[in-house]
Coordinates of C-alpha atoms and ligand atoms in Angstrom, one line a residue:
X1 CA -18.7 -9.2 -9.9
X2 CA -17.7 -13.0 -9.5
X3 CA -20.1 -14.8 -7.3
X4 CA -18.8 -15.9 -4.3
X5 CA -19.0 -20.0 -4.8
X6 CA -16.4 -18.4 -8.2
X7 CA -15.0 -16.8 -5.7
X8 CA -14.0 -19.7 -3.5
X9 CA -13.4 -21.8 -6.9
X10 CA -10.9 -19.2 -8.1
X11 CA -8.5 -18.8 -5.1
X12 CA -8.2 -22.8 -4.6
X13 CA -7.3 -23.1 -8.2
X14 CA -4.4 -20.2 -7.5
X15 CA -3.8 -22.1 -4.7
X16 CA -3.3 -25.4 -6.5
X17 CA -1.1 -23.5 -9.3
X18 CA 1.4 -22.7 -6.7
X19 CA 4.6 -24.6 -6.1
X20 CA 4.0 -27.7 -3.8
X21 CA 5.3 -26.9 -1.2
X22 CA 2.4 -25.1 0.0
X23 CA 1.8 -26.8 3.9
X24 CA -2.3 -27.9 4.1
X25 CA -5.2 -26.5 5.6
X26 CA -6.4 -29.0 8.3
X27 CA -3.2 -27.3 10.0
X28 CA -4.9 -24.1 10.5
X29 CA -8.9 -25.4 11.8
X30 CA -6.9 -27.4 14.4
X31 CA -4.7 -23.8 15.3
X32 CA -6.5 -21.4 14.6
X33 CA -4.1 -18.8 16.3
X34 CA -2.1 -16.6 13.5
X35 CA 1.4 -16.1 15.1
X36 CA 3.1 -13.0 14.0
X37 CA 6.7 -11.6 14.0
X38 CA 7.5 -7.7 13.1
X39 CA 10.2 -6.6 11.8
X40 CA 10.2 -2.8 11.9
X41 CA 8.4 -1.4 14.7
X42 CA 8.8 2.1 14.1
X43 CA 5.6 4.7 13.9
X44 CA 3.5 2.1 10.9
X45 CA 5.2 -0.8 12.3
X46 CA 3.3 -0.4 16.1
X47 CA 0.1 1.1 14.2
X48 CA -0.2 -2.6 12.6
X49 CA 0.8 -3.7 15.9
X50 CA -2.4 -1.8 17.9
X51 CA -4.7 -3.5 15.1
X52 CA -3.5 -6.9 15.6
X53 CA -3.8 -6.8 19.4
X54 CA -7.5 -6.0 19.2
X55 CA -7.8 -9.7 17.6
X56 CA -7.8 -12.8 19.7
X57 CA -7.0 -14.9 17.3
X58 CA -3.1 -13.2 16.8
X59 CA -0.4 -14.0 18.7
X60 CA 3.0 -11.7 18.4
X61 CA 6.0 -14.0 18.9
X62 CA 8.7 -12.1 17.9
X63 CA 9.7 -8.6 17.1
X64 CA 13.1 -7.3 14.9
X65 CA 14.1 -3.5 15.4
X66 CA 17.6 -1.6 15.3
X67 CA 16.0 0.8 17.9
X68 CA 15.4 -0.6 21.4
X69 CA 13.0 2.1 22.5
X70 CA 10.6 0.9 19.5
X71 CA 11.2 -2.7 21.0
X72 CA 10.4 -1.6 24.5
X73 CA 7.4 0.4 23.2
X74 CA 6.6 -2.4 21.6
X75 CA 6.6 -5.2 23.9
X76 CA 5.3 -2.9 26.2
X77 CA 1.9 -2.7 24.0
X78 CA 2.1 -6.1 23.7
X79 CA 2.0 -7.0 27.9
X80 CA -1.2 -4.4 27.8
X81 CA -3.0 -6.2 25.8
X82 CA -2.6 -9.3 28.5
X83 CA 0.2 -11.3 26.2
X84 CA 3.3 -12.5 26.9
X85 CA 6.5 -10.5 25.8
X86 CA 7.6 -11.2 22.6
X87 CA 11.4 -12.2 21.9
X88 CA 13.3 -8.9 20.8
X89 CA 16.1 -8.9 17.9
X90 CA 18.2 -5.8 17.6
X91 CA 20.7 -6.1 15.4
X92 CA 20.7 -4.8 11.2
X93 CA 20.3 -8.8 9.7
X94 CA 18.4 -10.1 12.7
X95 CA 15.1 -10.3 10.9
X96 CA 17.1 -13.3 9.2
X97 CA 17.1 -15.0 12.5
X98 CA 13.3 -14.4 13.2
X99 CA 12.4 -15.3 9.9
X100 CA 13.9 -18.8 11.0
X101 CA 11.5 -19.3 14.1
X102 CA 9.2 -22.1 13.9
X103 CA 6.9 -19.8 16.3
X104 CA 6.3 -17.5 13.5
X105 CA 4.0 -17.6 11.0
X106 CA 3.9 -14.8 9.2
X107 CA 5.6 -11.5 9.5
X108 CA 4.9 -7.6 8.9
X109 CA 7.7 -5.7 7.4
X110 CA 6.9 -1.6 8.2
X111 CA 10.5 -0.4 7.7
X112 CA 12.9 2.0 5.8
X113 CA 12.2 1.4 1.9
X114 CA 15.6 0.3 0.9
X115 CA 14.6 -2.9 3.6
X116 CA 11.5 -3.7 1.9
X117 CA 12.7 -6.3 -0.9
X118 CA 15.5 -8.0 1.4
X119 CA 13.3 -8.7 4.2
X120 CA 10.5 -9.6 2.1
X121 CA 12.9 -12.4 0.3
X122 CA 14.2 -13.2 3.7
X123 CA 11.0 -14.0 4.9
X124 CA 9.3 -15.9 1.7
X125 CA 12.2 -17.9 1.7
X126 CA 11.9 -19.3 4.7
X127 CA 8.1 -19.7 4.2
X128 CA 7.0 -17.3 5.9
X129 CA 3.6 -15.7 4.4
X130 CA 4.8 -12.0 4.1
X131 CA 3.0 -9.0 4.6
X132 CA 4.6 -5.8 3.2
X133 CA 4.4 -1.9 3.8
X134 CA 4.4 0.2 0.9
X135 CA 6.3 0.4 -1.6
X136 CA 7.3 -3.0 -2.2
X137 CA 10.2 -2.8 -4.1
X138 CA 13.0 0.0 -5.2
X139 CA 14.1 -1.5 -8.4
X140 CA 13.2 -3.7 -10.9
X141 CA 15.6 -6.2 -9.9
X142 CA 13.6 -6.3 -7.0
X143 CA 10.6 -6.7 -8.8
X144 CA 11.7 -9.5 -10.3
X145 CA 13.3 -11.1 -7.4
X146 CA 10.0 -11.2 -5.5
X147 CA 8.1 -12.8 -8.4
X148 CA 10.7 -15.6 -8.7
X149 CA 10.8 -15.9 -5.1
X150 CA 7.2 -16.6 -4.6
X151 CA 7.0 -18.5 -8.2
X152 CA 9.7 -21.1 -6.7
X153 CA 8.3 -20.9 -2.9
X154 CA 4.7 -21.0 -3.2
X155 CA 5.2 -18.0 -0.2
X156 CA 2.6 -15.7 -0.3
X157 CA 3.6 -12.0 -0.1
X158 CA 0.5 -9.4 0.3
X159 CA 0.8 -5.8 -0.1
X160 CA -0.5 -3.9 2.9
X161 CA -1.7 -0.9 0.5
X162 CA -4.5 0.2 3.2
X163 CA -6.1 2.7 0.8
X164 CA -7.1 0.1 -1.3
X165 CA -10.3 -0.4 2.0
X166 CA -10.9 3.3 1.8
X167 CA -14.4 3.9 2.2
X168 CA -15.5 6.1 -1.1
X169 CA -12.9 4.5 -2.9
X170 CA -14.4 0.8 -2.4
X171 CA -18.0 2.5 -3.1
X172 CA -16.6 3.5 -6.3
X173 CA -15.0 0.0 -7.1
X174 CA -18.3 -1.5 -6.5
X175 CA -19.9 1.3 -8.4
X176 CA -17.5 0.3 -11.4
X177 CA -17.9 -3.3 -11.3
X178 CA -21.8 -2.6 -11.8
X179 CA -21.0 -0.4 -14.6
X180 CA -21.7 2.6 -13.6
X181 CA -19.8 4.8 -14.8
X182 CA -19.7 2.6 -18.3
X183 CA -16.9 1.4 -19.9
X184 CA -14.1 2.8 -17.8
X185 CA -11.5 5.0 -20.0
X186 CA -9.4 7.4 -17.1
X187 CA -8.4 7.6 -13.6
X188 CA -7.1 9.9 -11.6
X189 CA -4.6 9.6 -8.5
X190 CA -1.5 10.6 -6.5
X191 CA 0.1 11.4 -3.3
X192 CA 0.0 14.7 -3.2
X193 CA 0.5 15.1 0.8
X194 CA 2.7 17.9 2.4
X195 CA 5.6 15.7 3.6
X196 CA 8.0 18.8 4.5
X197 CA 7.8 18.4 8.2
X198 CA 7.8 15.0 7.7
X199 CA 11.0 14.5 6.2
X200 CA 12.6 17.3 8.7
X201 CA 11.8 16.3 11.8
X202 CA 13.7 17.8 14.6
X203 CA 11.0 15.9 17.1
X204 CA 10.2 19.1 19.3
X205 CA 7.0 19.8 17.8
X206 CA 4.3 17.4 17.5
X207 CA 3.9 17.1 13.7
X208 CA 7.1 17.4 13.2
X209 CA 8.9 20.5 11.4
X210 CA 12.5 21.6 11.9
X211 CA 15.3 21.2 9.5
X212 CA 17.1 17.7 10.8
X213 CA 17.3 14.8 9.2
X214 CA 19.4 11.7 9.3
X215 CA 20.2 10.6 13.0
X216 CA 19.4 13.8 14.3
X217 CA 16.0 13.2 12.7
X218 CA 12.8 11.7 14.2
X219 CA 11.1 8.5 12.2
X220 CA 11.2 9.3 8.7
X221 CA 13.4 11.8 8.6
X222 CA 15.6 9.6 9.4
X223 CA 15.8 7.1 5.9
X224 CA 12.5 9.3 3.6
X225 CA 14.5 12.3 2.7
X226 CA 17.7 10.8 1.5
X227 CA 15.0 9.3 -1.3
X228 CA 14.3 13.0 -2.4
X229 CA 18.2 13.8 -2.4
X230 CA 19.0 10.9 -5.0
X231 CA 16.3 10.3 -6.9
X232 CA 14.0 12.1 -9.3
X233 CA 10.6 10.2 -10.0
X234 CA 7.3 8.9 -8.3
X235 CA 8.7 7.9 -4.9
X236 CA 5.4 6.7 -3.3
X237 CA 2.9 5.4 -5.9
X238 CA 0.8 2.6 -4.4
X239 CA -1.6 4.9 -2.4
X240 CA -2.6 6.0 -5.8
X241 CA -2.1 3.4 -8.0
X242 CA -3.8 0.4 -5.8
X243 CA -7.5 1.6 -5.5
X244 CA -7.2 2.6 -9.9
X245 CA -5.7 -1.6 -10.4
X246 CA -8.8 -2.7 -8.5
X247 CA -10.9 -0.4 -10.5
X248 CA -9.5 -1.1 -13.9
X249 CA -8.5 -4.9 -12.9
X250 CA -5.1 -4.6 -13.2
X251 CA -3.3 -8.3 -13.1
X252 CA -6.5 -9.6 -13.9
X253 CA -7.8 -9.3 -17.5
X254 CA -5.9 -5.6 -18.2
X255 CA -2.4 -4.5 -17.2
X256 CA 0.1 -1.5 -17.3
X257 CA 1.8 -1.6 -20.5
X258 CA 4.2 1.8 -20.9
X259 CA 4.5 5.1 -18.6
X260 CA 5.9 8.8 -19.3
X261 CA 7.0 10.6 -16.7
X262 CA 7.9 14.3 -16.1
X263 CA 9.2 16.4 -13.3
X264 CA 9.1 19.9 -12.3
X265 CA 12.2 21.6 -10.9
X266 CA 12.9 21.4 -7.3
X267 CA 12.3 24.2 -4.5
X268 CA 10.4 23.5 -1.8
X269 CA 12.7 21.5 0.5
X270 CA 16.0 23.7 0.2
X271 CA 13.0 26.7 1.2
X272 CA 11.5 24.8 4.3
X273 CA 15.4 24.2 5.2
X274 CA 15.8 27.9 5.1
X275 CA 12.9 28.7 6.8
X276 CA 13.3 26.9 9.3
X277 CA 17.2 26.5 10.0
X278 CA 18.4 29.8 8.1
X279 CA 20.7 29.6 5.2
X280 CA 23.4 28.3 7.5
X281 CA 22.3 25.4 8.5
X282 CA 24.5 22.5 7.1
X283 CA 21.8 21.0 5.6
X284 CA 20.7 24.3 3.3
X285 CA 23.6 22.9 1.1
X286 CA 22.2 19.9 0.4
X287 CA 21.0 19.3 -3.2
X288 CA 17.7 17.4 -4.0
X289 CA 17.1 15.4 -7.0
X290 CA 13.3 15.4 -6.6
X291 CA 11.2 17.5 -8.5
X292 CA 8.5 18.9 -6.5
X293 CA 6.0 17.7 -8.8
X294 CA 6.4 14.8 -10.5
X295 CA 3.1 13.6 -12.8
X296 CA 3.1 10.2 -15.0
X297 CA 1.0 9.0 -17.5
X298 CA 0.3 4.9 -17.7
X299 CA -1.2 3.1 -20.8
X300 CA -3.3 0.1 -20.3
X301 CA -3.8 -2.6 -22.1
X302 CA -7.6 -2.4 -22.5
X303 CA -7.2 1.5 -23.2
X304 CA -7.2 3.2 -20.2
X305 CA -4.8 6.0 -18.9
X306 CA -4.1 6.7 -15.8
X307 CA -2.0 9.6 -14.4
X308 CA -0.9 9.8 -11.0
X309 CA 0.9 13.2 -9.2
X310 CA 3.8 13.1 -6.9
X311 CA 3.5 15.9 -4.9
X312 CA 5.0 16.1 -1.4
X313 CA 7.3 19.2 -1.6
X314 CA 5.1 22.0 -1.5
X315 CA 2.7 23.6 0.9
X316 CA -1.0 21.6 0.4
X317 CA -3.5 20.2 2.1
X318 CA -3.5 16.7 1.7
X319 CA -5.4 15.1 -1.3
X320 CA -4.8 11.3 -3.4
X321 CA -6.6 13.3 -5.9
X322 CA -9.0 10.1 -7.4
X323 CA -10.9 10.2 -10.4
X324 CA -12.6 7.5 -11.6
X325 CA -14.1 8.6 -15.3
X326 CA -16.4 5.9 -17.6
X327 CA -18.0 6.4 -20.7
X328 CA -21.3 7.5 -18.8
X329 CA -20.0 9.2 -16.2
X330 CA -17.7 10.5 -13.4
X331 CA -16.4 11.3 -10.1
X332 CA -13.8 13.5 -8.4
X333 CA -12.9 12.7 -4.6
X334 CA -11.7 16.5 -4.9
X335 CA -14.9 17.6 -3.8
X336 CA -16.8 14.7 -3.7
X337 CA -19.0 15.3 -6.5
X338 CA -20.3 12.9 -9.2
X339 CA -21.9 13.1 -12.3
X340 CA -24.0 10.3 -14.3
X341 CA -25.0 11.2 -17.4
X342 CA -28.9 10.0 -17.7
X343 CA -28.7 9.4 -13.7
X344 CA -27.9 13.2 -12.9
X345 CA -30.7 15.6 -12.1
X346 CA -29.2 18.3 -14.4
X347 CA -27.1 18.4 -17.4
X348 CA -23.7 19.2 -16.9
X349 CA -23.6 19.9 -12.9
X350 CA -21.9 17.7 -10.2
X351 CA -24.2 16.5 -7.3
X352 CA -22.6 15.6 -4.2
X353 CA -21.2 11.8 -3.5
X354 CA -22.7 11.5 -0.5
X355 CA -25.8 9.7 -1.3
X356 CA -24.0 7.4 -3.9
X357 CA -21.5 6.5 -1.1
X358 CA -24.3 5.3 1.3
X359 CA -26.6 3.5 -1.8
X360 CA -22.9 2.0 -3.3
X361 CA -21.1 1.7 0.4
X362 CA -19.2 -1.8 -0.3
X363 CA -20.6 -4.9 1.8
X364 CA -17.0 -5.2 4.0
X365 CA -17.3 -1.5 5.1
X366 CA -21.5 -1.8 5.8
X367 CA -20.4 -5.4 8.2
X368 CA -17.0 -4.3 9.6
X369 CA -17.7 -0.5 10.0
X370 CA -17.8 -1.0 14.0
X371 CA -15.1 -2.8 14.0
X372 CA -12.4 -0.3 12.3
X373 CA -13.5 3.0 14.4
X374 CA -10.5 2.4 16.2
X375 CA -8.1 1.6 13.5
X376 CA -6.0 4.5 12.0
X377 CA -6.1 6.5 8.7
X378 CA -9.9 6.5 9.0
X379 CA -10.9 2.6 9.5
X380 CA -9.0 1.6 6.2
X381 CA -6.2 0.3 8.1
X382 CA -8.4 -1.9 10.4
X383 CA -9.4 -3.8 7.0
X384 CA -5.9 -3.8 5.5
X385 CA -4.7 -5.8 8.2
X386 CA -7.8 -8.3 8.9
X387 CA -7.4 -9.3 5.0
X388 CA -3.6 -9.9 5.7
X389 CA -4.9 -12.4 8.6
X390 CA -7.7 -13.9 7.3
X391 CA -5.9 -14.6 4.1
X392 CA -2.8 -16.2 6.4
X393 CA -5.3 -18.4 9.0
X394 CA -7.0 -19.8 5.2
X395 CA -3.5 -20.2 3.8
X396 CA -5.2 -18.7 1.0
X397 CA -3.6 -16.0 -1.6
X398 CA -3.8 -12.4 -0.8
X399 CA -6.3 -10.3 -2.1
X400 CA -3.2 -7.8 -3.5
X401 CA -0.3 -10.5 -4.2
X402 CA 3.3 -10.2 -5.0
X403 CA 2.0 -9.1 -8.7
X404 CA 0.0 -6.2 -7.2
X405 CA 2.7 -5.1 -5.3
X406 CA 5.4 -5.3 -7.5
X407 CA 3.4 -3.5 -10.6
X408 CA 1.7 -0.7 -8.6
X409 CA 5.9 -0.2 -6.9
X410 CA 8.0 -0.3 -10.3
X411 CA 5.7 2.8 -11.3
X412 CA 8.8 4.4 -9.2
X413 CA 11.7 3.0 -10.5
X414 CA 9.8 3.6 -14.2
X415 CA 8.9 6.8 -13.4
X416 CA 12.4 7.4 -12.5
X417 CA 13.8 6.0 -15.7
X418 CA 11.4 8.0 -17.7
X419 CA 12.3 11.6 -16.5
X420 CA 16.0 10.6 -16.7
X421 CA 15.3 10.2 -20.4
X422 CA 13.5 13.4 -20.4
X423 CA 10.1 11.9 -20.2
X424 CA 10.0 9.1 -22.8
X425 CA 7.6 6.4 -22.7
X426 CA 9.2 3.6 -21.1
X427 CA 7.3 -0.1 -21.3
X428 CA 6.0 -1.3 -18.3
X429 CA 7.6 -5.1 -17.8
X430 CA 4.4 -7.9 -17.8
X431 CA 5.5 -9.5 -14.2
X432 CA 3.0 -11.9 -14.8
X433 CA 4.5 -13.3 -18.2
X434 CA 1.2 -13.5 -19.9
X435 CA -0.9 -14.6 -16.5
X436 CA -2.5 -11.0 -16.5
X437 CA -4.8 -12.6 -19.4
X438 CA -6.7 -15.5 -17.0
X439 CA -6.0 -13.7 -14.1
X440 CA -9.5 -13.1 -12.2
X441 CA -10.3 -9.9 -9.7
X442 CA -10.6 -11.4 -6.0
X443 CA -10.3 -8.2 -4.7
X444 CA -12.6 -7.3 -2.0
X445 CA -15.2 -9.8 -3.5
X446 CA -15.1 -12.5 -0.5
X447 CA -15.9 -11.5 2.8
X448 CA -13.0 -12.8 4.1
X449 CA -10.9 -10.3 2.5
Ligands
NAD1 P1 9.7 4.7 11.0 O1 11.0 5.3 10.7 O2 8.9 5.3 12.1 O3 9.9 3.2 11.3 C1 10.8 2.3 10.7 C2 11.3 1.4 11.7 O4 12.2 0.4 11.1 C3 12.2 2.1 12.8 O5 11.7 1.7 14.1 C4 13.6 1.6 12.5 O6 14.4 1.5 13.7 C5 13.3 0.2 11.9 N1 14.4 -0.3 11.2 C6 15.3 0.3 10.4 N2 16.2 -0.6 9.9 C7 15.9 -1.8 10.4 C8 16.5 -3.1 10.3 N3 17.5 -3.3 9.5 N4 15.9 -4.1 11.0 C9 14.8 -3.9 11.7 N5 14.2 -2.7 11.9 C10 14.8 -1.6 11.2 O7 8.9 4.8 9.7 P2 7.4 4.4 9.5 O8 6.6 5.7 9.3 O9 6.9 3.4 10.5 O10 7.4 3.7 8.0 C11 7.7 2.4 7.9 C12 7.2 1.9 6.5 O11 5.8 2.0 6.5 C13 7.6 2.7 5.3 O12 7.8 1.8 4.3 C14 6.5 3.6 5.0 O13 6.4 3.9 3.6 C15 5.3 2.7 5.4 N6 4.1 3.5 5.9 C16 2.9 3.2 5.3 C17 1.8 3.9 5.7 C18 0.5 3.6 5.1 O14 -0.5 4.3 5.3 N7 0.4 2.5 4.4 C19 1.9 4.9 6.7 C20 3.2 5.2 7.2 C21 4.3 4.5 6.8

């Protein structure tokens, strides 16, 4: 791992690579205070929200949503937490206007997909260092767009992939970057997540269920499941994809170079319709593109494969599915075994993580552990968001930058492109135009972020 003084060395130099217009540092040791605006302040959006609040150091100036109950909600959080109410924007484009306040800083984009990459732009342009929900982007246009962006700006955007800080996962990045597990070869990964209820969501049961969507919908059923009626790939990648680029240093000395993609057919949303509106409800005649299953296969540079499953459709319990495989050795996070060969006490038999998690646990979880008992998705979110504001009071680079996000996201509009052509391999664009090769890690090697 890079020492931190290398550390330190390496992000000023990224610093002093970007465009100029970058604004100094003695700005931020005389304010200290991070002033945030949100736009989208839906379920994730007010999540963020909560995590922010807990710090004195964050103000929240401003707050853009099309619904004025998740304002309300909102500001109403906000006044709890002894603050003053933020100002409220309402209407579709208003996050162009709060982009435009001088009392923002940064922002925190947790809206429908299809938002992600205009907001995003909106806010770089106007300098404002952007932190982004998953998936970043839709298209590769979009991709592209957010490169250029920040390459002309010098605006920082940072991809709030939380899973990136989850525990065993960050035990196992540190576990790989002391070589482990040897010279990595394979990893494993997905979102494989029962999303039914999720994407029908009639709101009269608590985690959701029904057959609505649309405006009758609650939250994601509202925007999600028109994805799975028009489009046919990887729809939600990063959770798997982020924690494997940290482990296989993605961006930095290695990249993606070509995917393959393939689909199952599609069944498991037309049943839950049935089942749970009959086979007269107006929405049973809704096609899906989507295959339930949908698994790709990524080349790296360095050669590495990774394959990642799509799997939302179909009853499961939940599972990202990681496996992180070296040329001395493995682990599965489906059931949290390891093996070491040498290290092992018996040939050929898993042993249980749990001691390797505590020996390997990574130095931000041993410090901050306290701190994120109250964050959500089990304390991973807590750190998501701290590196987002730590890297905005330093004016310093994210530790998962518009390269990150854009790379781990157009596995989506790849995958997409792949199964269309009946699972060819499809090249994987180099968004950092040969960068990938100096690139270093800074992931998670600071203790700032
Ligand atoms: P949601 O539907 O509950 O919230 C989205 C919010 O955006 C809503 O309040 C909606 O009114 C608002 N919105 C829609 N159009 C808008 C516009 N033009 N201007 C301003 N606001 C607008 O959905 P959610 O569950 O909060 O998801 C939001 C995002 O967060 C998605 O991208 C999702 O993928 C991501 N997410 C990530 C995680 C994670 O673990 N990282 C978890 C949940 C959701």
């Amino acid at each position: 791992p890079m020492r931190r003084r290398d550390f330190l060395k390496q992000s000023s130099l990224a610093a002093a690579g970007a465009a100029a217009a970058r604004p100094d540092w003695s700005a931020f040791s005389q304010n200290p205070t991070v002033r945030l605006g949100f736009i989208g302040v839906g379920l994730r959006g007010r999540s963020h929200l909560e995590q922010v609040l807990y710090r004195p150091d964050v103000t929240v100036t401003a707050l853009a949503d099309v619904d004025p109950d998740a304002l309300r909600q909102s500001n109403e959080m906000i006044r709890k937490s002894g603050r003053k109410d933020a100002a409220v924007y309402s209407g579709e484009r208003d996050f162009e206007k709060l982009v435009l306040r001088k009392d923002v800083d940064a922002v925190i984009v947790s809206t429908p997909w299809e938002w992600h990459a205009p907001m995003a732009l909106a806010a770089m342009k106007a300098g404002k260092y952007t932190g982004l929900e998953v998936p970043a982007v839709l298209t590769l246009k979009e991709a592209w767009e957010l490169v250029e962006t920040h390459e002309k700006t010098g605006t920082h955007l940072m991809l709030l992939e939380n899973v990136c800080y989850r525990r065993d996962v960050m035990a196992v990045l540190n576990m790989v970057r002391q070589g482990l597990f040897g010279e990595m070869l394979y990893a494993h990964c997905g979102y494989q997540h029962d999303l039914r209820p999720v994407k029908f969501n009639d709101g009269k049961q608590p985690y959701g269920g029904g057959a609505e969507v649309g405006p009758q919908g609650m939250s994601e059923a509202r925007w999600r499941t028109a994805h799975s009626v028009n489009r046919n790939g990887d729809l939600y990648p990063t959770h798997g994809i982020g924690p494997v680029a940290e482990w296989l240093n993605i961006n930095r000395g290695n990249r993606f170079t070509a995917l393959a993609s393939m689909a199952t057919k599609s069944r498991g949303l037309h049943k839950y319709i049935v089942e749970n509106g009959g086979e007269n409800h107006p929405n049973a005649k809704v096609t899906f593109k989507l295959g339930d299953i949908v698994t790709t296969s990524i080349q790296c540079q360095n050669g590495e494969n990774v394959v990642i499953v799509h799997d939302t459709n179909s009853p499961r319990p939940y599972s990202l599915g990681f496996r992180a495989q070296g040329t001395k050795g493995i682990w599965m996070d489906d059931g949290d075994q390891i093996y070491l060969e040498k290290t092992s006490p018996k040939h050929d038999q898993w042993e249980p993580f749990a001691p390797y998690q505590a020996k390997y646990d990574h130095p931000l979880w041993r410090k901050f552990e306290k701190d994120a008992e109250n964050a959500g998705h089990g304390g991973m979110d807590f750190f998501v968001v701290r590196a987002f504001v730590e890297s905005v009071k330093r004016k310093w680079p994210p530790p998962i930058d518009v390269y990150d996000a854009v790379a781990w996201s157009a596995v989506s509009a790849l995958s997409e492109e792949s199964v269309r052509k009946g699972g060819a391999l499809v090249e994987f664009p180099d968004f950092t135009k040969g960068k990938w090769s100096s690139r270093q890690p800074v992931f998670a090697l600071g203790e700032e972020y």
